Amino acid sequence: MLRHKAKTIESTPAQALFRLHQAIEQSDAVLIGAGAGLSASAGFSYKGERFERYFKDFASKYGFHDMYVGGFFPYPTAEEYWAYWSRYIMVNRYMDAPKPVYQALLSLVQKKDYFVLTTNVDHCFQKAGFDKSRLFYTQGDYGLFQCSAPCCQKTWDNEEVIRRMAEEQKDMRVPTSLIPLCPRCGKPMTMNLRSDDTFVQDDGWYQAAGQYRRFLLQHQKGLILYLELGVGYNTPGIIKYPFWKMALQNPEAVYACVNRGQAFVPGEFRQNALCLDDDIGSVLNNLLRMRGI
């Protein structure tokens, strides 16, 4: 049985998929670590047709062909900066993902004792129905503004003004009256995204961090599934390395990495780990079929 006997890493994708199915069904708890690859599997691509559909005018004027690159472009005016970012936030935060990958994940774990640690900032977990008290967005949220200074450790919901910017912009510029300013100090607002030491960790951030710590304390032993989905190497110290460490410390734990093109596990604990180099959505759907859903 999986619970008490270590196994070597599987030689075929089918074997790895079956063992992941077993781990989910038998686990005492599931800790999900989610990176950008999960949202990419759900259809949130930052390049190609989706980029051209929403940012063709910016691409023609400035020559970039990637939403991420466009987010760092030095626009000449605040009006143009917010024209770009309001569209960016609309399509990556307030629009639903094209594919129900997050919903499939929830179907697999909703009856388990689970928690989600994610570097994603697109709110897809909550929109799919995940319990907010079981989520820790470490890197911020596209749906929040903060002061650019910052003058305080506070954030503000941005949906109303972002929707207005997206609707009222013309010629890649928003009306000057819509440029967001901090209600505390009057300085420009910015997105609540971790990019430097000005990132605001508000009360909600610390509350989620506390919930994550409590989950870890409650699940130091037993069959814990560390399920890493679409996590790359931009910030491996947040999810990947801690998951490796926790899996090594618990001989009953299972570490699973699902990531197309980046499925890897260190040799130190190959006996209780598995990798699936495949599309995350396809893997989740196969797991649902194995459960009979």
Coordinates of C-alpha atoms in Angstrom, one line a residue:
M1 CA 0.0 0.0 0.0
L2 CA 1.1 3.6 -0.7
R3 CA 0.6 4.7 2.8
H4 CA 3.4 2.7 4.4
K5 CA 5.7 1.5 1.6
A6 CA 8.1 3.7 -0.3
K7 CA 8.2 3.2 -4.0
T8 CA 10.6 4.3 -6.7
I9 CA 9.7 6.9 -9.2
E10 CA 7.5 5.5 -11.9
S11 CA 8.9 4.6 -15.4
T12 CA 5.7 5.6 -17.3
P13 CA 3.2 8.5 -17.2
A14 CA 0.4 6.0 -16.6
Q15 CA 2.1 4.6 -13.5
A16 CA 2.7 8.2 -12.2
L17 CA -0.9 9.1 -12.9
F18 CA -2.1 6.1 -11.0
R19 CA 0.1 6.8 -8.0
L20 CA -1.0 10.4 -7.9
H21 CA -4.6 9.2 -7.9
Q22 CA -3.8 6.9 -5.0
A23 CA -2.0 9.8 -3.1
I24 CA -5.0 12.1 -3.4
E25 CA -7.5 9.4 -2.3
Q26 CA -5.4 8.2 0.6
S27 CA -3.9 11.5 1.8
D28 CA -4.5 12.9 5.3
A29 CA -4.1 16.4 3.8
V30 CA -3.2 18.0 0.5
L31 CA -1.0 21.1 0.2
I32 CA -1.2 22.6 -3.2
G33 CA 1.6 24.8 -4.5
A34 CA 0.4 26.6 -7.7
G35 CA 2.5 28.6 -10.2
A36 CA 1.9 30.4 -13.5
G37 CA 1.7 27.1 -15.3
L38 CA -1.6 26.3 -13.7
S39 CA -3.2 29.4 -15.1
A40 CA -1.5 28.9 -18.5
S41 CA -3.2 25.5 -18.6
A42 CA -6.5 27.2 -17.9
G43 CA -6.0 29.4 -20.9
F44 CA -4.4 32.5 -19.4
S45 CA -1.7 32.7 -22.0
Y46 CA 0.3 36.0 -22.1
K47 CA 1.4 35.5 -25.7
G48 CA 0.1 34.6 -29.1
E49 CA -3.6 35.0 -30.2
R50 CA -4.8 36.1 -26.8
F51 CA -2.2 38.9 -26.6
E52 CA -3.0 40.0 -30.2
R53 CA -6.7 40.0 -29.4
Y54 CA -6.4 42.5 -26.6
F55 CA -3.2 44.4 -27.2
K56 CA -2.7 44.6 -31.0
D57 CA -2.5 48.4 -30.9
F58 CA 0.2 48.4 -28.2
A59 CA 2.1 45.7 -30.1
S60 CA 2.0 47.8 -33.3
K61 CA 3.1 51.0 -31.6
Y62 CA 5.9 49.6 -29.3
G63 CA 6.9 46.3 -30.8
F64 CA 6.5 43.9 -27.9
H65 CA 4.4 40.7 -28.2
D66 CA 4.0 39.6 -24.7
M67 CA 1.6 40.9 -21.9
Y68 CA 4.3 40.4 -19.3
V69 CA 6.9 42.5 -21.2
G70 CA 4.2 45.2 -21.8
G71 CA 3.7 45.5 -18.1
F72 CA 7.3 46.8 -17.7
F73 CA 7.3 49.1 -20.7
P74 CA 8.2 52.8 -19.9
Y75 CA 5.1 54.4 -21.2
P76 CA 5.4 58.2 -21.8
T77 CA 2.3 59.2 -19.9
A78 CA 0.3 57.9 -16.9
E79 CA -2.8 57.9 -19.2
E80 CA -1.2 55.4 -21.5
Y81 CA 0.3 53.3 -18.7
W82 CA -3.1 52.9 -17.2
A83 CA -4.7 52.2 -20.5
Y84 CA -2.4 49.2 -20.8
W85 CA -2.7 48.0 -17.2
S86 CA -6.5 48.4 -17.0
R87 CA -6.8 46.1 -20.0
Y88 CA -4.2 43.7 -18.6
I89 CA -6.1 43.5 -15.2
M90 CA -9.4 43.1 -17.0
V91 CA -8.4 40.1 -19.0
N92 CA -6.2 38.5 -16.3
R93 CA -8.3 39.2 -13.2
Y94 CA -11.9 40.1 -14.0
M95 CA -12.5 37.7 -16.9
D96 CA -12.9 34.0 -16.3
A97 CA -10.2 31.6 -17.5
P98 CA -11.2 30.0 -20.8
K99 CA -10.8 26.4 -19.5
P100 CA -12.3 24.9 -16.2
V101 CA -8.9 23.7 -14.9
Y102 CA -9.3 25.3 -11.5
Q103 CA -12.8 23.8 -11.2
A104 CA -11.4 20.4 -11.9
L105 CA -8.8 20.8 -9.2
L106 CA -11.4 21.8 -6.7
S107 CA -13.5 18.7 -7.6
L108 CA -10.5 16.6 -6.7
V109 CA -9.7 18.2 -3.3
Q110 CA -12.8 19.8 -2.0
K111 CA -13.6 16.9 0.4
K112 CA -10.0 16.7 1.6
D113 CA -8.2 18.8 4.2
Y114 CA -6.4 21.1 1.7
F115 CA -4.6 24.4 1.6
V116 CA -3.3 26.4 -1.4
L117 CA 0.0 28.3 -1.5
T118 CA 0.3 30.3 -4.8
T119 CA 2.4 32.9 -6.5
N120 CA -0.4 33.6 -8.9
V121 CA -2.2 36.9 -8.6
D122 CA -5.2 36.3 -10.9
H123 CA -7.8 35.3 -8.3
C124 CA -8.7 32.1 -10.2
F125 CA -8.9 30.0 -7.1
Q126 CA -11.6 32.1 -5.5
K127 CA -13.5 32.5 -8.7
A128 CA -13.5 28.7 -9.0
G129 CA -15.0 28.3 -5.6
F130 CA -12.0 27.5 -3.4
D131 CA -12.5 28.5 0.3
K132 CA -10.8 31.9 0.9
S133 CA -9.6 30.7 4.3
R134 CA -7.6 28.0 2.6
L135 CA -5.7 30.3 0.2
F136 CA -2.5 32.3 0.6
Y137 CA -1.6 34.6 -2.3
T138 CA 2.0 35.4 -1.5
Q139 CA 2.7 37.8 -4.3
G140 CA -0.4 40.1 -4.3
D141 CA -3.5 40.4 -6.3
Y142 CA -4.3 42.1 -9.6
G143 CA -7.5 43.2 -8.0
L144 CA -5.9 45.5 -5.4
F145 CA -4.2 48.9 -5.5
Q146 CA -1.6 50.1 -3.1
C147 CA 0.2 53.4 -2.6
S148 CA 3.4 53.5 -4.8
A149 CA 5.4 55.1 -1.9
P150 CA 3.9 53.3 0.1
C151 CA 2.7 55.6 2.8
C152 CA 0.8 52.8 4.6
Q153 CA 0.3 49.1 4.7
K154 CA -3.2 49.2 3.2
T155 CA -4.7 48.0 -0.1
W156 CA -7.8 49.1 -2.0
D157 CA -10.2 47.1 -4.3
N158 CA -9.8 48.4 -7.9
E159 CA -12.6 46.7 -9.9
E160 CA -14.8 49.7 -10.3
V161 CA -12.1 52.1 -11.6
I162 CA -10.4 49.4 -13.7
R163 CA -13.6 48.7 -15.5
R164 CA -14.1 52.4 -16.1
M165 CA -10.6 52.7 -17.5
A166 CA -11.1 49.8 -19.8
E167 CA -14.4 51.1 -21.1
E168 CA -13.5 54.8 -21.4
Q169 CA -10.0 54.7 -22.8
K170 CA -9.5 56.1 -26.3
D171 CA -6.3 55.9 -28.5
M172 CA -4.5 53.9 -25.8
R173 CA -5.1 56.6 -23.1
V174 CA -7.5 56.7 -20.2
P175 CA -9.1 60.0 -19.0
T176 CA -6.7 61.9 -16.7
S177 CA -9.5 62.0 -14.1
L178 CA -9.3 58.2 -13.7
I179 CA -5.6 58.0 -12.9
P180 CA -5.7 56.5 -9.3
L181 CA -4.1 58.4 -6.5
C182 CA -3.5 57.3 -2.9
P183 CA -6.4 58.5 -0.7
R184 CA -4.0 58.9 2.2
C185 CA -1.1 60.9 0.7
G186 CA -2.1 61.7 -2.9
K187 CA 0.8 59.9 -4.6
P188 CA 0.2 57.6 -7.6
M189 CA -1.3 54.3 -6.9
T190 CA 0.1 51.1 -8.3
M191 CA -0.8 47.4 -8.4
N192 CA -0.4 45.3 -5.3
L193 CA 2.2 43.0 -6.9
R194 CA 5.5 41.9 -5.3
S195 CA 8.3 43.3 -7.5
D196 CA 10.4 45.2 -5.0
D197 CA 10.6 46.3 -1.4
T198 CA 7.6 48.6 -1.7
F199 CA 5.1 45.7 -1.9
V200 CA 2.4 46.1 0.7
Q201 CA 1.5 43.1 2.9
D202 CA -1.9 44.2 4.3
D203 CA -4.0 42.7 7.1
G204 CA -5.4 40.1 4.7
W205 CA -2.0 39.0 3.6
Y206 CA -0.9 38.4 7.2
Q207 CA -4.1 36.6 8.1
A208 CA -3.6 34.2 5.1
A209 CA 0.1 33.7 6.2
G210 CA -1.1 32.8 9.6
Q211 CA -3.6 30.3 8.3
Y212 CA -0.9 28.7 6.2
R213 CA 1.4 28.4 9.2
R214 CA -1.4 26.7 11.2
F215 CA -2.0 24.2 8.4
L216 CA 1.7 23.3 8.3
L217 CA 1.8 22.8 12.1
Q218 CA -1.3 20.6 12.0
H219 CA 0.2 18.4 9.2
Q220 CA 3.8 17.6 10.0
K221 CA 3.2 13.9 10.0
G222 CA 1.1 11.4 8.1
L223 CA 0.4 11.0 4.5
I224 CA 0.6 14.6 3.2
L225 CA 0.5 15.2 -0.5
Y226 CA 2.6 18.1 -1.6
L227 CA 1.0 18.8 -5.0
E228 CA 3.1 21.2 -7.0
L229 CA 1.3 22.5 -10.2
G230 CA 3.0 24.6 -12.8
V231 CA 5.7 26.0 -10.6
G232 CA 8.9 27.2 -12.4
Y233 CA 12.2 28.6 -11.2
N234 CA 11.5 32.3 -11.0
T235 CA 10.8 32.2 -7.3
P236 CA 11.6 28.6 -6.2
G237 CA 12.1 29.6 -2.6
I238 CA 8.3 30.2 -2.1
I239 CA 6.9 26.8 -3.1
K240 CA 9.3 24.4 -4.7
Y241 CA 12.2 24.3 -2.2
P242 CA 10.0 24.3 0.9
F243 CA 7.9 21.5 -0.6
W244 CA 11.1 19.5 -1.2
K245 CA 12.3 20.1 2.3
M246 CA 8.9 19.1 3.9
A247 CA 8.7 16.0 1.8
L248 CA 12.2 15.0 2.8
Q249 CA 11.4 15.4 6.5
N250 CA 8.3 13.2 6.4
P251 CA 8.8 9.6 5.2
E252 CA 5.1 9.1 4.7
A253 CA 4.7 12.2 2.5
V254 CA 4.3 12.2 -1.3
Y255 CA 5.7 15.0 -3.4
A256 CA 4.1 15.3 -6.9
C257 CA 5.3 17.7 -9.6
V258 CA 3.0 18.3 -12.6
N259 CA 4.5 20.7 -15.1
R260 CA 4.9 20.5 -18.8
G261 CA 8.6 20.8 -19.6
Q262 CA 9.7 21.4 -16.0
A263 CA 8.7 18.2 -14.1
F264 CA 11.7 17.4 -11.9
V265 CA 12.4 15.9 -8.5
P266 CA 15.8 15.8 -6.7
G267 CA 17.4 12.4 -6.4
E268 CA 17.5 12.6 -2.6
F269 CA 13.8 11.6 -2.3
R270 CA 12.9 9.9 -5.6
Q271 CA 11.4 7.1 -3.5
N272 CA 8.4 9.1 -2.4
A273 CA 8.0 11.5 -5.3
L274 CA 6.5 11.5 -8.8
C275 CA 6.6 13.7 -11.8
L276 CA 4.2 14.2 -14.7
D277 CA 5.5 16.1 -17.7
D278 CA 2.1 16.9 -19.1
D279 CA -0.6 19.6 -19.4
I280 CA -2.0 20.1 -15.9
G281 CA -5.6 20.3 -17.2
S282 CA -5.3 17.0 -18.9
V283 CA -3.8 15.4 -15.8
L284 CA -6.6 16.7 -13.6
N285 CA -9.3 15.5 -16.0
N286 CA -7.7 12.0 -16.2
L287 CA -7.7 12.0 -12.4
L288 CA -11.4 12.9 -12.3
R289 CA -12.2 10.0 -14.8
M290 CA -10.3 7.6 -12.5
R291 CA -12.5 8.7 -9.7
G292 CA -15.5 8.2 -11.9
I293 CA -16.5 11.9 -12.1

